[in-house]
Backbone as numpy.savetxt, mean C-alpha at the origin, in Angstrom:
# Nx Ny Nz CAx CAy CAz Cx Cy Cz
9.55 -20.45 -11.45 8.57 -18.79 -11.45 10.13 -17.36 -11.52
10.78 -17.61 -11.29 11.97 -16.92 -11.38 12.06 -16.02 -12.40
11.85 -16.76 -13.80 12.14 -16.29 -14.63 10.92 -15.29 -15.13
9.62 -16.09 -14.75 8.57 -15.42 -15.41 8.11 -13.84 -14.44
8.41 -14.17 -13.15 8.71 -12.95 -12.37 9.77 -11.79 -12.96
10.96 -12.09 -13.64 12.11 -10.94 -14.36 11.25 -10.65 -15.54
10.82 -11.55 -16.17 10.24 -10.91 -17.25 9.24 -10.35 -17.87
8.30 -10.20 -16.60 7.24 -9.64 -16.53 6.61 -8.40 -16.94
7.33 -7.49 -16.76 6.97 -6.16 -17.40 7.64 -6.11 -19.07
8.51 -6.95 -19.71 8.58 -7.51 -20.97 7.42 -8.14 -21.54
6.90 -8.70 -20.82 5.37 -9.75 -21.27 4.35 -8.19 -21.19
3.79 -7.68 -20.38 3.19 -7.01 -20.59 3.38 -5.96 -21.52
4.50 -5.34 -21.85 4.99 -4.66 -22.83 4.41 -5.09 -24.38
4.94 -6.32 -24.34 4.41 -7.51 -25.49 3.02 -7.60 -25.82
2.20 -7.74 -24.91 0.99 -8.29 -25.06 0.56 -6.63 -25.57
0.68 -5.89 -25.00 0.31 -4.89 -25.89 0.56 -4.46 -26.96
1.93 -4.26 -27.72 2.47 -4.31 -29.29 1.37 -5.78 -29.65
1.33 -6.67 -29.15 0.77 -7.61 -29.95 -0.82 -7.05 -30.08
-1.29 -6.63 -29.58 -2.78 -6.25 -29.30 -2.69 -5.23 -30.04
-2.11 -3.79 -30.51 -2.30 -2.66 -31.26 -1.94 -3.41 -32.27
-0.82 -4.51 -32.45 -0.34 -5.05 -34.08 -1.95 -5.80 -34.35
-2.50 -6.73 -33.58 -3.72 -7.65 -34.08 -5.01 -6.05 -34.22
-5.02 -5.42 -33.95 -6.35 -4.65 -33.72 -6.28 -3.25 -35.02
-4.46 -3.23 -35.52 -4.31 -2.44 -36.88 -4.53 -3.69 -37.67
-4.46 -4.43 -37.74 -4.57 -5.73 -39.03 -6.16 -5.76 -38.57
-6.82 -5.93 -38.17 -8.08 -6.36 -37.77 -8.72 -5.18 -38.80
-8.39 -4.16 -38.68 -8.94 -2.87 -39.40 -8.69 -2.64 -41.11
-7.54 -3.14 -40.56 -6.87 -3.44 -42.43 -8.06 -4.67 -43.55
-8.48 -5.56 -42.40 -9.35 -6.09 -42.98 -10.42 -5.41 -43.31
-11.35 -5.06 -42.10 -12.68 -4.48 -42.59 -12.11 -3.55 -43.83
-10.98 -2.72 -44.10 -10.47 -1.75 -44.96 -10.78 -3.09 -46.54
-10.29 -3.77 -46.21 -10.22 -4.70 -47.64 -11.65 -5.43 -48.24
-12.59 -5.31 -46.82 -14.22 -5.94 -46.79 -14.90 -5.44 -47.82
-14.76 -3.95 -48.25 -15.37 -3.24 -48.69 -14.67 -2.68 -50.35
-13.56 -3.00 -50.27 -12.93 -2.90 -52.16 -13.38 -3.89 -52.94
-13.20 -3.00 -54.23 -13.43 -3.86 -55.31 -12.60 -5.12 -55.40
-13.15 -6.11 -55.85 -12.28 -7.36 -56.03 -12.09 -8.16 -54.77
-12.49 -8.11 -53.82 -12.11 -8.62 -52.71 -13.52 -9.49 -51.82
-14.67 -9.57 -53.26 -15.88 -10.09 -52.82 -15.45 -11.26 -51.58
-14.67 -12.27 -52.20 -14.58 -13.37 -51.33 -14.04 -13.05 -49.81
-12.96 -12.22 -49.69 -12.65 -11.64 -48.29 -13.88 -11.43 -47.63
-14.51 -10.76 -48.35 -16.03 -9.53 -47.79 -16.38 -10.80 -47.13
-17.14 -11.90 -47.63 -17.91 -12.87 -47.41 -17.35 -13.56 -46.27
-15.58 -13.95 -46.44 -15.17 -14.67 -45.25 -15.37 -14.04 -43.86
-15.48 -12.95 -44.23 -14.64 -11.41 -43.20 -16.11 -11.42 -42.33
-17.06 -11.35 -43.03 -18.46 -11.07 -42.62 -18.87 -12.21 -41.41
-18.01 -13.61 -41.61 -18.31 -14.24 -40.65 -16.89 -14.47 -39.68
-16.09 -14.27 -40.01 -14.90 -14.44 -38.92 -15.09 -13.36 -38.12
-15.62 -12.16 -38.79 -14.55 -10.70 -38.25 -15.24 -10.19 -37.38
-16.52 -10.43 -37.08 -17.44 -10.60 -35.39 -16.55 -11.23 -34.51
-16.06 -12.33 -34.66 -15.57 -13.31 -33.70 -14.03 -13.05 -33.53
-13.11 -12.78 -34.06 -11.81 -12.49 -34.60 -11.56 -11.39 -33.94
-12.87 -10.31 -33.11 -12.61 -8.95 -32.79 -11.97 -9.16 -31.07
-12.53 -9.84 -30.72 -12.57 -10.30 -29.50 -11.01 -10.33 -28.90
-10.11 -11.14 -29.97 -8.78 -11.35 -29.79 -7.77 -10.54 -29.06
-7.88 -9.11 -30.66 -7.60 -7.99 -30.01 -7.87 -6.86 -28.52
-9.37 -7.09 -28.68 -9.71 -6.53 -28.00 -9.21 -6.81 -26.61
-9.33 -8.20 -26.69 -9.21 -9.13 -25.16 -7.31 -8.45 -24.53
-6.67 -8.85 -26.03 -4.96 -8.59 -25.50 -4.79 -7.42 -25.47
-6.06 -6.27 -25.13 -5.61 -4.74 -24.92 -6.47 -4.46 -23.73
-7.43 -4.73 -22.91 -7.45 -5.07 -22.24 -7.04 -5.66 -21.19
-6.06 -6.57 -21.33 -5.50 -7.39 -20.30 -3.87 -6.61 -20.04
-3.19 -5.94 -21.51 -2.70 -4.64 -21.18 -3.32 -3.86 -20.10
-3.72 -3.32 -20.42 -4.16 -1.83 -19.71 -4.52 -2.11 -17.97
-5.30 -3.15 -17.93 -5.10 -4.27 -16.37 -3.31 -4.00 -16.02
-2.61 -4.91 -16.68 -1.50 -5.70 -15.66 -0.91 -4.15 -15.56
-0.75 -3.04 -16.94 0.00 -2.08 -17.07 -0.43 -1.21 -15.95
-1.53 -1.06 -15.47 -2.08 -0.21 -14.70 -1.70 -0.54 -12.94
-1.34 -2.09 -12.96 -1.07 -2.67 -11.70 0.33 -3.20 -11.72
0.89 -2.78 -12.62 2.74 -3.76 -12.61 3.16 -2.74 -11.37
3.36 -1.36 -11.61 4.40 -1.02 -10.56 3.81 -1.11 -9.01
2.72 -1.55 -8.22 2.73 -2.28 -6.90 2.74 -3.78 -7.20
2.61 -4.03 -8.12 3.20 -5.74 -8.20 4.73 -5.35 -8.31
5.35 -4.57 -9.00 7.03 -4.30 -8.65 7.55 -4.47 -7.22
6.83 -3.29 -6.58 6.78 -2.88 -5.48 6.40 -4.57 -4.16
5.21 -5.35 -4.92 5.15 -5.92 -3.79 6.54 -7.02 -3.86
6.80 -7.28 -4.95 8.24 -8.14 -5.26 9.37 -8.01 -4.56
9.72 -6.54 -4.13 10.51 -5.74 -3.48 11.89 -4.81 -4.92
11.40 -4.98 -5.63 12.18 -4.34 -6.93 11.36 -2.60 -6.77
12.29 -2.46 -6.01 11.46 -0.69 -5.83 12.41 0.16 -6.64
13.20 -0.08 -7.14 14.55 0.85 -8.11 13.60 0.85 -9.35
12.84 -0.45 -10.07 12.56 -0.68 -10.86 10.74 -0.29 -10.86
10.31 -0.09 -10.00 8.95 0.47 -9.49 9.41 2.04 -9.66
9.90 2.68 -9.09 10.30 3.89 -9.45 10.60 4.28 -10.67
11.40 3.86 -11.49 11.65 4.12 -12.50 10.29 4.25 -13.39
9.96 2.47 -13.43 8.86 2.56 -14.30 7.62 3.95 -14.19
7.45 3.80 -12.62 6.37 5.35 -12.07 6.64 6.49 -12.50
8.01 6.82 -12.93 8.01 7.93 -12.76 7.96 8.99 -13.56
7.13 8.45 -15.29 6.55 9.14 -16.25 5.42 9.29 -16.07
4.89 8.42 -15.45 3.04 7.74 -15.53 2.63 8.14 -14.15
2.57 9.74 -13.73 1.82 9.98 -12.60 0.79 10.87 -12.76
0.41 11.41 -14.61 0.07 12.02 -14.92 -1.00 11.91 -15.66
-2.30 11.98 -16.03 -3.60 11.63 -17.11 -3.35 12.37 -18.25
-3.39 11.28 -19.47 -3.03 11.86 -20.65 -4.07 11.38 -21.71
-3.64 11.38 -23.27 -4.88 11.06 -24.04 -4.82 9.34 -23.87
-3.20 8.98 -23.64 -3.08 7.46 -23.41 -2.92 6.98 -22.03
-3.78 7.63 -20.90 -3.17 7.24 -19.85 -4.70 7.56 -18.88
-5.73 6.66 -17.94 -6.53 7.59 -17.02 -6.47 7.87 -16.41
-6.75 8.54 -15.47 -6.96 9.68 -13.93 -7.18 8.46 -13.27
-7.27 6.94 -13.52 -7.66 6.14 -12.37 -6.01 5.23 -12.67
-5.55 5.20 -13.71 -4.39 4.42 -13.78 -2.98 5.63 -13.17
-3.32 6.58 -13.46 -2.59 7.87 -12.79 -1.97 7.25 -11.39
-3.64 7.19 -11.50 -3.47 7.21 -9.68 -2.47 5.55 -8.98
-2.86 4.95 -9.65 -2.35 3.67 -9.07 -0.68 3.62 -9.42
-0.38 4.44 -10.23 1.38 4.18 -10.41 1.73 5.73 -9.77
0.96 6.64 -8.98 1.50 7.46 -7.87 1.54 6.74 -6.59
0.26 6.01 -6.38 0.60 4.96 -4.98 1.46 4.00 -5.08
1.59 3.50 -6.21 2.95 2.51 -6.42 4.23 3.18 -5.90
4.28 4.49 -6.42 5.97 5.27 -6.42 5.96 5.39 -4.73
4.60 5.81 -4.48 4.23 6.47 -2.39 5.22 4.98 -1.91
4.24 3.93 -2.27 4.87 2.79 -1.84 6.38 2.13 -1.87
6.45 2.76 -2.70 8.50 2.78 -2.89 8.93 3.08 -1.84
8.56 4.36 -2.58 9.72 5.72 -1.40 9.12 5.14 -0.01
8.53 5.33 0.29 7.95 4.83 1.97 9.17 3.36 2.14
9.21 2.48 1.75 9.73 1.28 1.71 11.17 1.68 1.82
11.40 3.19 1.10 12.62 3.30 1.13 13.15 4.60 2.18
12.25 4.20 3.18 11.88 6.17 4.44 12.08 7.44 3.38
11.89 7.32 2.28 11.88 8.65 1.85 10.90 9.13 1.95
10.14 9.72 3.11 8.58 10.15 3.42 8.30 11.40 3.13
9.43 12.23 3.45 9.08 14.03 2.42 8.80 13.60 1.41
9.94 12.99 0.32 9.03 12.66 -1.09 7.75 11.88 -1.31
7.57 10.90 -0.42 6.34 10.60 -0.35 4.88 11.17 -0.29
5.43 11.96 0.76 4.17 12.88 0.94 3.84 14.04 -0.09
5.03 14.59 -0.26 4.90 15.36 -1.36 4.02 15.18 -2.79
4.21 13.87 -3.17 3.50 12.88 -4.12 2.02 12.97 -3.75
1.23 12.99 -2.78 0.31 12.71 -1.90 -0.61 13.74 -1.73
-0.35 14.73 -1.56 -0.22 16.15 -0.94 -1.04 16.94 -1.73
0.12 17.24 -2.85 0.07 18.08 -3.96 0.58 17.35 -5.50
-0.04 18.14 -6.30 0.07 18.28 -7.65 -0.95 16.89 -8.90
-2.04 16.60 -7.97 -3.09 16.03 -8.37 -4.37 16.61 -7.55
-5.34 15.70 -8.01 -6.92 15.72 -7.39 -7.11 14.74 -6.73
-7.14 14.33 -5.40 -7.71 13.39 -4.94 -9.33 13.08 -5.28
-9.41 11.95 -5.31 -10.91 11.19 -5.84 -12.03 12.16 -4.67
-13.07 11.77 -5.10 -13.96 12.27 -3.29 -14.23 11.32 -2.88
-14.09 10.28 -3.34 -15.21 9.03 -2.98 -14.22 7.51 -4.10
-14.28 6.41 -3.68 -13.60 5.28 -4.35 -12.66 4.75 -2.89
-12.21 3.44 -3.40 -10.95 2.54 -2.92 -9.91 3.55 -2.80
-9.30 4.18 -3.95 -8.95 4.71 -4.31 -8.02 5.99 -3.54
-9.16 6.71 -3.22 -9.35 7.85 -2.24 -9.17 7.40 -0.87
-9.83 6.34 -0.44 -9.42 5.67 0.97 -7.68 5.32 1.08
-7.25 4.52 0.05 -5.95 4.09 -0.01 -5.32 5.16 0.27
-5.52 6.58 -0.52 -4.34 7.82 -0.47 -4.70 8.65 0.71
-6.11 8.77 1.42 -6.06 9.01 2.83 -5.45 8.31 4.02
-5.42 6.95 3.05 -4.66 6.34 4.45 -3.06 6.22 4.86
-2.67 6.68 3.66 -1.60 6.33 3.10 -0.23 8.21 3.78
-1.34 9.19 3.47 -0.84 10.32 3.89 -1.20 10.65 5.41
-2.01 9.79 6.02 -2.05 9.13 7.46 -0.87 9.06 7.75
-0.63 7.72 7.12 0.78 6.75 8.14 1.91 7.25 7.49
2.53 8.28 6.72 3.23 9.06 6.18 3.46 9.94 7.26
2.08 11.06 7.74 2.19 11.84 8.96 2.79 11.62 10.54
2.28 10.40 10.21 3.24 9.22 11.55 4.28 9.16 11.59
4.88 8.31 10.70 6.41 8.17 10.22 7.31 10.03 10.61
6.90 11.24 9.74 7.21 12.14 10.03 6.72 12.99 11.06
5.78 12.31 12.14 5.63 13.31 13.55 4.73 14.29 12.89
3.56 14.10 11.90 2.92 15.24 11.86 1.50 15.12 12.11
1.20 15.56 13.34 0.16 15.25 13.52 -1.28 16.11 12.91
-1.05 16.92 12.58 -1.76 18.09 12.04 -2.53 17.21 10.22
-1.05 16.46 9.69 -1.55 15.71 8.29 -2.48 14.45 8.76
-1.98 13.51 10.09 -3.27 12.65 10.13 -3.96 13.21 10.40
-4.66 14.58 11.29 -6.00 14.47 11.47 -6.63 15.00 10.22
-5.94 15.85 9.45 -6.44 16.12 7.93 -6.52 14.92 7.31
-5.76 14.19 7.13 -6.09 12.76 6.20 -7.14 12.14 6.72
-7.17 11.85 7.76 -8.50 11.14 8.48 -9.70 12.19 8.59
-9.89 13.69 8.23 -10.78 14.54 8.08 -11.68 14.00 6.73
-10.58 13.80 5.94 -11.14 13.87 4.34 -11.31 12.56 4.42
-10.54 11.50 5.27 -11.34 10.23 4.70 -12.16 9.10 5.27
-12.92 9.94 6.55 -13.79 9.60 7.65 -14.87 9.83 6.66
-15.07 10.56 5.49 -16.17 11.28 4.83 -16.52 10.04 3.65
-15.54 9.24 3.35 -15.71 7.76 2.44 -16.20 6.53 2.68
-16.49 6.00 1.97 -17.65 4.76 2.13 -17.09 3.56 1.44
-16.89 2.51 1.27 -17.34 1.14 0.95 -16.20 0.80 0.75
-14.97 1.18 0.92 -13.47 0.69 0.74 -13.71 0.17 2.57
-13.66 -1.11 3.32 -13.44 -0.76 4.38 -12.28 -1.51 4.69
-11.12 -2.15 4.62 -9.59 -2.51 4.21 -8.73 -1.41 4.90
-9.23 -0.08 3.45 -8.06 1.34 3.56 -8.60 1.89 4.53
-9.52 1.53 4.64 -10.51 3.25 6.08 -10.32 2.34 7.01
-10.08 0.89 7.49 -9.92 0.43 9.10 -8.69 0.85 9.71
-7.68 0.90 7.97 -5.74 0.98 8.52 -5.58 2.36 8.50
-7.04 3.70 8.18 -7.26 4.75 8.14 -6.79 5.14 9.70
-8.16 4.52 10.19 -8.79 4.40 11.84 -7.61 4.04 12.24
-7.01 3.22 12.28 -5.95 2.83 13.01 -4.85 3.55 12.73
-4.28 4.35 12.05 -3.51 5.02 12.32 -4.11 6.66 12.94
-5.06 6.60 13.02 -6.07 7.92 13.41 -5.76 7.92 15.16
-6.26 6.61 15.50 -6.06 5.78 16.84 -5.08 5.92 17.23
-3.72 5.47 16.39 -1.97 5.40 16.90 -2.25 7.23 17.42
-2.04 7.73 16.58 -1.96 9.86 16.99 -2.53 9.75 18.33
-3.40 9.33 18.12 -4.39 9.10 19.65 -3.48 8.69 20.98
-2.68 7.60 20.77 -2.24 6.57 21.57 -0.72 8.51 22.21
-0.32 8.56 20.70 0.98 9.51 21.15 0.63 10.58 21.87
-1.00 11.06 21.77 -1.21 12.53 22.25 -2.07 12.50 23.77
-1.82 10.87 24.07 -1.71 10.33 25.31 -3.70 10.80 25.75
-4.82 11.12 24.69 -5.93 10.75 24.63 -6.55 9.51 24.48
-6.67 8.97 26.02 -6.48 7.21 25.98 -8.59 7.22 25.21
-9.15 7.66 25.42 -10.49 7.76 25.47 -10.59 8.12 23.90
-10.14 9.38 22.86 -9.92 8.76 21.66 -8.97 7.52 20.72
-7.91 7.47 21.67 -7.84 5.56 21.31 -8.50 4.93 20.72
-9.05 4.56 21.90 -10.39 3.75 22.08 -11.47 3.91 20.94
-11.65 4.90 21.06 -12.21 5.43 19.75 -13.09 4.69 18.39
-11.08 5.25 18.29 -10.82 5.04 16.56 -10.45 3.97 16.74
-9.80 2.84 17.24 -9.29 1.21 17.57 -10.40 0.53 17.46
-11.91 1.14 18.49 -12.85 0.01 18.13 -13.59 0.30 16.68
-13.64 1.43 16.08 -13.86 2.17 14.92 -12.98 0.87 13.14
-11.78 1.05 13.87 -10.66 0.29 12.85 -10.96 -1.02 12.61
-11.49 -1.70 14.22 -11.79 -3.43 14.34 -13.28 -3.60 13.88
-14.26 -2.87 13.87 -15.26 -2.76 13.13 -15.24 -2.82 11.44
-14.58 -1.82 11.03 -14.03 -2.20 9.65 -13.66 -3.73 8.97
-12.86 -3.61 9.67 -12.01 -4.78 9.34 -10.99 -5.73 10.80
-11.50 -5.91 11.19 -11.44 -6.72 12.56 -9.47 -8.04 12.24
-9.48 -8.04 11.42 -8.64 -9.01 10.74 -7.29 -8.22 10.06
-7.44 -6.87 10.11 -6.51 -6.16 9.30 -5.00 -6.35 9.91
-4.16 -6.82 10.01 -2.87 -6.45 11.15 -2.48 -4.72 11.53
-2.91 -4.50 10.00 -2.71 -2.94 10.99 -3.39 -2.27 12.10
-4.85 -3.11 12.49 -5.11 -2.60 12.63 -5.03 -3.69 14.32
-4.78 -4.37 14.06 -4.05 -4.82 15.38 -2.84 -4.14 16.17
-1.96 -4.04 15.15 -0.63 -3.24 15.50 -1.25 -2.13 16.25
-2.65 -1.64 16.02 -2.51 -0.32 17.05 -3.32 -0.72 18.66
-3.62 -2.03 18.42 -4.25 -2.24 19.81 -3.17 -2.87 20.36
-2.07 -3.25 19.88 -0.86 -3.45 20.58 -0.35 -2.62 21.27
-0.05 -1.91 20.36 0.80 -0.72 20.66 -0.40 0.37 22.39
-1.49 -0.13 21.79 -2.32 0.38 22.97 -2.51 -0.35 24.36
-2.17 -1.71 23.80 -2.07 -2.59 24.95 -0.27 -2.37 26.12
0.66 -1.75 25.35 1.76 -1.80 25.63 1.74 -0.08 26.52
1.39 0.54 26.04 1.31 1.96 26.56 0.13 2.16 27.70
-0.96 1.61 27.64 -2.38 1.74 28.58 -2.82 0.42 29.10
-2.70 -1.04 29.40 -2.76 -1.65 29.71 -1.93 -2.65 30.80
-2.98 -3.11 32.01 -2.01 -3.47 33.40 -2.46 -4.77 33.34
-3.47 -5.05 32.34 -3.38 -6.50 32.67 -2.36 -7.77 32.04
-1.77 -8.96 32.69 -0.81 -9.87 32.34 -1.20 -10.79 31.10
-2.64 -10.62 31.27 -3.34 -11.65 30.09 -3.12 -11.02 28.62
-3.81 -9.61 28.71 -3.76 -8.90 27.50 -2.26 -8.10 26.97
-1.09 -8.66 27.48 0.03 -8.45 27.74 0.40 -9.65 26.43
0.36 -10.61 26.98 0.53 -11.79 26.39 -0.07 -12.09 25.33
-1.45 -11.83 24.89 -1.93 -11.65 23.73 -1.55 -10.87 22.86
-0.51 -9.42 23.24 -0.13 -8.57 21.98 0.91 -9.36 21.82
2.45 -9.99 22.60 3.00 -10.34 22.30 2.94 -11.70 20.94
1.93 -12.54 21.12 1.43 -13.51 20.36 1.16 -13.21 19.05
0.22 -12.26 19.12 -0.47 -11.11 17.51 0.78 -10.87 17.18
1.97 -9.70 18.09 3.36 -9.32 17.52 3.99 -10.38 16.47
3.94 -11.54 16.84 4.63 -12.45 16.31 4.19 -12.81 14.94
2.49 -12.65 14.63 1.62 -13.31 13.88 1.77 -11.88 12.42
1.87 -10.70 13.03 1.75 -10.21 12.15 3.00 -9.27 12.16
4.17 -9.18 12.90 5.34 -8.89 12.07 5.75 -8.82 10.47
5.53 -9.92 10.31 6.13 -9.88 8.72 5.23 -8.84 7.89
3.98 -8.72 8.25 3.14 -8.27 7.23 3.35 -6.41 7.64
3.53 -6.36 8.71 3.30 -4.87 9.24 5.41 -4.23 8.81
6.08 -5.10 8.92 7.13 -4.79 8.54 7.13 -4.49 7.11
6.87 -5.75 6.42 6.54 -5.84 4.58 6.39 -4.32 3.85
4.96 -3.50 4.91 4.51 -2.04 4.09 5.07 -1.54 4.21
6.31 -1.34 5.72 6.51 -0.02 6.26 8.06 -0.37 7.17
8.73 -0.62 6.11 10.30 -1.03 7.01 10.76 -0.22 7.55
10.77 1.12 7.65 11.20 1.87 9.07 10.71 1.41 10.24
9.52 0.84 10.44 9.15 -0.09 11.33 9.66 -0.55 12.45
10.51 -1.25 11.36 11.11 -3.09 12.24 11.61 -2.70 13.15
12.35 -1.99 13.72 12.62 -1.86 15.32 11.92 -1.56 16.53
11.24 -0.55 15.23 9.68 -0.20 16.74 9.11 -1.32 17.29
8.62 -2.09 16.33 8.15 -3.74 16.62 8.58 -4.55 17.71
10.17 -4.22 17.90 11.05 -5.37 18.40 11.59 -4.41 19.77
10.82 -3.26 19.68 11.12 -2.28 20.58 9.91 -2.36 21.58
8.85 -2.23 21.45 7.54 -2.64 21.32 7.13 -4.12 22.28
8.18 -5.22 22.27 8.32 -5.97 22.04 9.00 -6.18 23.73
9.72 -5.35 23.84 10.78 -5.50 24.89 9.69 -4.68 25.36
9.30 -3.60 25.16 8.36 -2.89 26.18 7.00 -4.11 26.82
6.86 -5.11 26.51 5.58 -5.43 26.72 6.36 -6.86 27.83
7.78 -7.32 27.58 8.71 -8.28 28.12 8.54 -7.82 29.45
9.32 -6.80 29.28 9.44 -5.68 30.63 8.79 -5.98 31.66
6.97 -5.30 31.27 6.06 -4.89 31.85 5.63 -6.17 32.49
6.04 -7.83 31.46 5.38 -8.91 32.59 6.74 -9.36 33.26
7.71 -8.98 33.68 8.71 -9.35 34.25 10.16 -9.82 33.52
10.01 -10.37 32.51 10.44 -11.23 31.99 11.93 -10.25 31.01
12.49 -9.97 31.92 14.16 -8.47 31.99 14.91 -9.41 30.81
15.09 -10.63 31.00 16.65 -11.05 30.22 15.35 -10.61 28.73
14.71 -11.91 28.70 13.86 -11.23 27.10 13.80 -10.24 26.76
13.95 -9.26 27.23 13.32 -7.48 27.15 14.50 -7.13 26.79
15.89 -7.89 27.49 16.96 -6.98 27.29 17.45 -7.22 25.59
17.37 -8.64 25.79 17.66 -8.96 24.06 16.93 -8.56 23.23
15.55 -8.22 23.15 14.66 -7.66 22.24 15.14 -6.16 22.00
15.57 -5.62 23.23 15.32 -4.17 22.83 17.27 -4.42 21.71
18.14 -5.15 22.31 19.37 -5.34 22.13 19.31 -5.22 19.67
18.20 -6.49 20.23 17.96 -6.86 18.77 17.47 -5.43 17.84
16.97 -4.57 18.67 15.98 -3.89 17.98 16.84 -2.45 17.36
17.73 -2.60 17.89 19.22 -1.59 17.73 19.73 -2.08 16.15
20.00 -3.33 15.96 20.35 -4.00 14.81 19.43 -3.91 13.40
17.71 -3.26 13.76 17.17 -3.48 12.56 16.86 -2.20 12.03
16.62 -2.50 11.16 16.50 -0.82 10.02 14.76 -0.03 10.80
15.29 0.95 10.83 14.43 1.77 11.46 14.65 3.52 10.97
13.25 3.85 11.28 13.22 5.37 10.97 13.45 6.32 11.97
13.33 7.76 12.32 13.33 8.72 13.42 12.21 8.43 14.27
11.03 8.55 13.62 10.49 7.55 14.63 10.49 6.42 15.45
11.17 5.50 14.73 11.41 3.88 15.39 12.62 4.66 16.31
13.53 5.39 15.91 14.76 5.56 16.83 14.21 6.03 17.95
12.99 7.24 18.06 12.72 7.13 19.30 12.26 6.57 20.16
11.13 5.39 19.58 10.21 4.45 20.59 11.83 3.70 21.08
12.83 3.13 20.32 13.64 2.67 20.83 14.10 3.13 22.40
14.99 4.66 21.96 15.14 5.12 23.29 14.77 5.07 24.35
12.85 5.67 23.65 12.15 5.69 25.19 12.21 3.92 26.13
11.81 3.50 25.25 11.85 1.59 26.02 13.05 1.15 26.64
14.11 2.06 26.14 15.34 1.60 26.74 15.66 2.27 27.88
15.72 3.64 27.51 15.33 4.67 29.19 14.79 3.87 30.01
13.55 3.80 30.11 12.35 3.38 30.93 13.05 2.00 31.04
13.25 1.09 30.37 13.65 -0.13 30.97 15.42 0.05 31.85
16.07 1.62 31.83 17.18 1.57 33.18 16.92 1.97 34.25
15.57 2.53 34.23 15.29 3.29 35.37 15.18 2.64 36.54
């Protein structure tokens, strides 16, 4: 399967070229059917033509769908530089590119930049230079990433504004659940427990199985909970969602291990907590993760 993944972008281009070539050939056939001396061809084409039209049309539809999602597929495969190269000149709509496709490319580029911890660039792409849709799943995804990046940059106003715009949306439970979970995390940082519970429960209602939602609950457990059973649940769930949470935002990796250390410390498992915070220092981290690691380490040494 590796060869298939390697040549997928070329395959998408080939399908498009083949579809265009067959479309041109089809129209040439249509033209010939009306030319004098081509009566035999016209009779044959009148039978086969309506059936053959599905081949070039189908290829073009497959090409357009794959082209629209290729950037995000490259991000999912970890081919970030390829994703950035592919999306660089595809962020705006034109005669050959729909607004929907341009938005998919913009989100793919944002996700690639987030994985590289280039949060300022990603934020600029999301907050300016285009019109955010007023409804639909893409609008919810955009607002969710605006909030997520605002958290990593420690920009509370950005998180609040993204949530204010996003809470009006409907019909896209998963990205809206992640948006609500991000808003819950902000409430936790601002030490407003009631707001945290409200938004976390709202996220849970939208999509209780989303790892991002559980990550907010785990943060809340570490900061607010005194029940050891809840802490044990948080540790168990943290191991289950770690890969997913790190994959979408690698700069969070060290923070996850630091929160693990905080939970272990609260449970009195000091040796494990020290090992966890030591591991955290060796893992990828952004500026916010560094602050969390330092806070947990300071609390453990008091």
